[in-house]
Short mmCIF file of C-alpha atoms in Angstrom, two decimals:
data_model
loop_
_atom_site.label_atom_id
_atom_site.label_comp_id
_atom_site.label_asym_id
_atom_site.label_seq_id
_atom_site.Cartn_x
_atom_site.Cartn_y
_atom_site.Cartn_z
CA UNK A 136 40.78 88.67 108.81
CA UNK A 137 43.80 89.30 110.98
CA UNK A 138 44.71 86.95 113.78
CA UNK A 139 47.39 87.78 116.32
CA UNK A 140 48.89 85.02 118.44
CA UNK A 141 50.89 85.89 121.50
CA UNK A 142 54.47 84.68 121.92
CA UNK A 143 53.61 81.60 123.97
CA UNK A 144 50.90 80.44 121.55
CA UNK A 145 53.29 80.75 118.59
CA UNK A 146 55.89 78.70 120.47
CA UNK A 147 53.36 75.98 121.30
CA UNK A 148 52.06 75.96 117.73
CA UNK A 149 55.58 75.43 116.36
CA UNK A 150 56.36 72.67 118.86
CA UNK A 151 53.12 70.85 118.10
CA UNK A 152 53.87 70.91 114.37
CA UNK A 153 57.27 69.20 114.69
CA UNK A 154 57.64 65.58 113.49
CA UNK A 155 57.85 62.67 115.94
CA UNK A 156 61.64 62.52 115.60
CA UNK A 157 61.78 65.81 117.52
CA UNK A 158 59.72 64.51 120.47
CA UNK A 159 62.71 64.49 122.83
CA UNK A 160 63.36 68.17 122.17
CA UNK A 161 59.69 69.04 122.68
CA UNK A 162 59.52 67.21 126.02
CA UNK A 163 62.80 68.60 127.33
CA UNK A 164 61.92 72.12 126.25
CA UNK A 165 58.46 71.90 127.80
CA UNK A 166 59.89 70.61 131.08
CA UNK A 167 62.65 73.21 131.28
CA UNK A 168 60.52 76.28 130.55
CA UNK A 169 60.80 78.86 133.33
CA UNK A 170 57.46 79.21 135.17
CA UNK A 171 56.02 76.69 132.71
CA UNK A 172 55.82 79.30 129.95
CA UNK A 173 57.59 79.02 126.63
CA UNK A 174 58.50 81.91 124.42
CA UNK A 175 59.20 82.00 120.71
CA UNK A 176 62.88 82.93 120.94
CA UNK A 177 63.57 80.02 123.32
CA UNK A 178 61.91 77.57 120.93
CA UNK A 179 63.76 78.99 117.90
CA UNK A 180 67.13 78.80 119.66
CA UNK A 181 66.59 75.23 120.79
CA UNK A 182 65.40 74.16 117.35
CA UNK A 183 68.44 75.69 115.65
CA UNK A 184 70.78 74.04 118.17
CA UNK A 185 69.10 70.67 117.66
CA UNK A 186 69.27 71.00 113.89
CA UNK A 187 72.99 71.80 114.07
CA UNK A 188 73.58 68.90 116.47
CA UNK A 189 71.83 66.50 114.10
CA UNK A 190 73.79 67.79 111.12
CA UNK A 191 77.08 67.36 113.00
CA UNK A 192 76.07 63.87 114.08
CA UNK A 193 75.31 62.95 110.49
CA UNK A 194 78.69 64.23 109.29
CA UNK A 195 80.46 62.34 112.07
CA UNK A 196 78.51 59.19 111.28
CA UNK A 197 79.66 59.34 107.65
CA UNK A 198 83.30 59.57 108.71
CA UNK A 199 85.36 56.70 109.99
CA UNK A 200 86.36 53.37 108.57
CA UNK A 201 84.96 52.13 105.35
CA UNK A 202 82.72 49.11 105.49
CA UNK A 203 84.62 47.19 102.82
CA UNK A 204 88.18 46.06 102.33
CA UNK A 205 90.41 47.70 99.80
CA UNK A 206 89.52 51.28 100.61
CA UNK A 207 93.15 52.28 100.76
CA UNK A 208 95.00 49.77 98.64
CA UNK A 209 98.10 51.89 98.25
CA UNK A 210 98.81 51.70 101.95
CA UNK A 211 98.40 47.93 102.13
CA UNK A 212 100.73 47.32 99.21
CA UNK A 213 103.60 49.39 100.57
CA UNK A 214 105.03 46.51 102.60
CA UNK A 215 105.02 44.29 99.52
CA UNK A 216 106.78 47.00 97.53
CA UNK A 217 109.42 47.42 100.24
CA UNK A 218 110.00 43.66 100.36
CA UNK A 219 110.36 43.53 96.59
CA UNK A 220 112.90 46.37 96.62
CA UNK A 221 115.05 44.47 99.09
CA UNK A 222 115.42 41.47 96.77
CA UNK A 223 118.15 41.38 94.18
CA UNK A 224 117.36 40.61 90.52
CA UNK A 225 117.45 36.85 89.97
CA UNK A 226 116.75 36.00 93.61
CA UNK A 227 114.07 33.31 93.93
CA UNK A 228 111.22 33.46 96.46
CA UNK A 229 111.33 29.75 97.24
CA UNK A 230 113.85 28.34 99.65
CA UNK A 231 115.47 24.97 98.88
#
């Protein structure tokens, strides 16, 4: 049995099968369709753009500062190393 679906039906079928996390895309795509009709290429393009946007957002979210201290210990210790280099041998830290 062969079943042919026209372009608009395929687009609607794909949109209806998307998970709830894609609801914003489905609504915006449905509202922006010219003459109220969707086509398959429009849906594919928007889905690929959304997938790329989500991937980029995930990469950006993983960048940034670390949540814990000590992520870059070498940088924090440089001032202590510089201070130690400035002292002469036998010089005491305490002041009398």
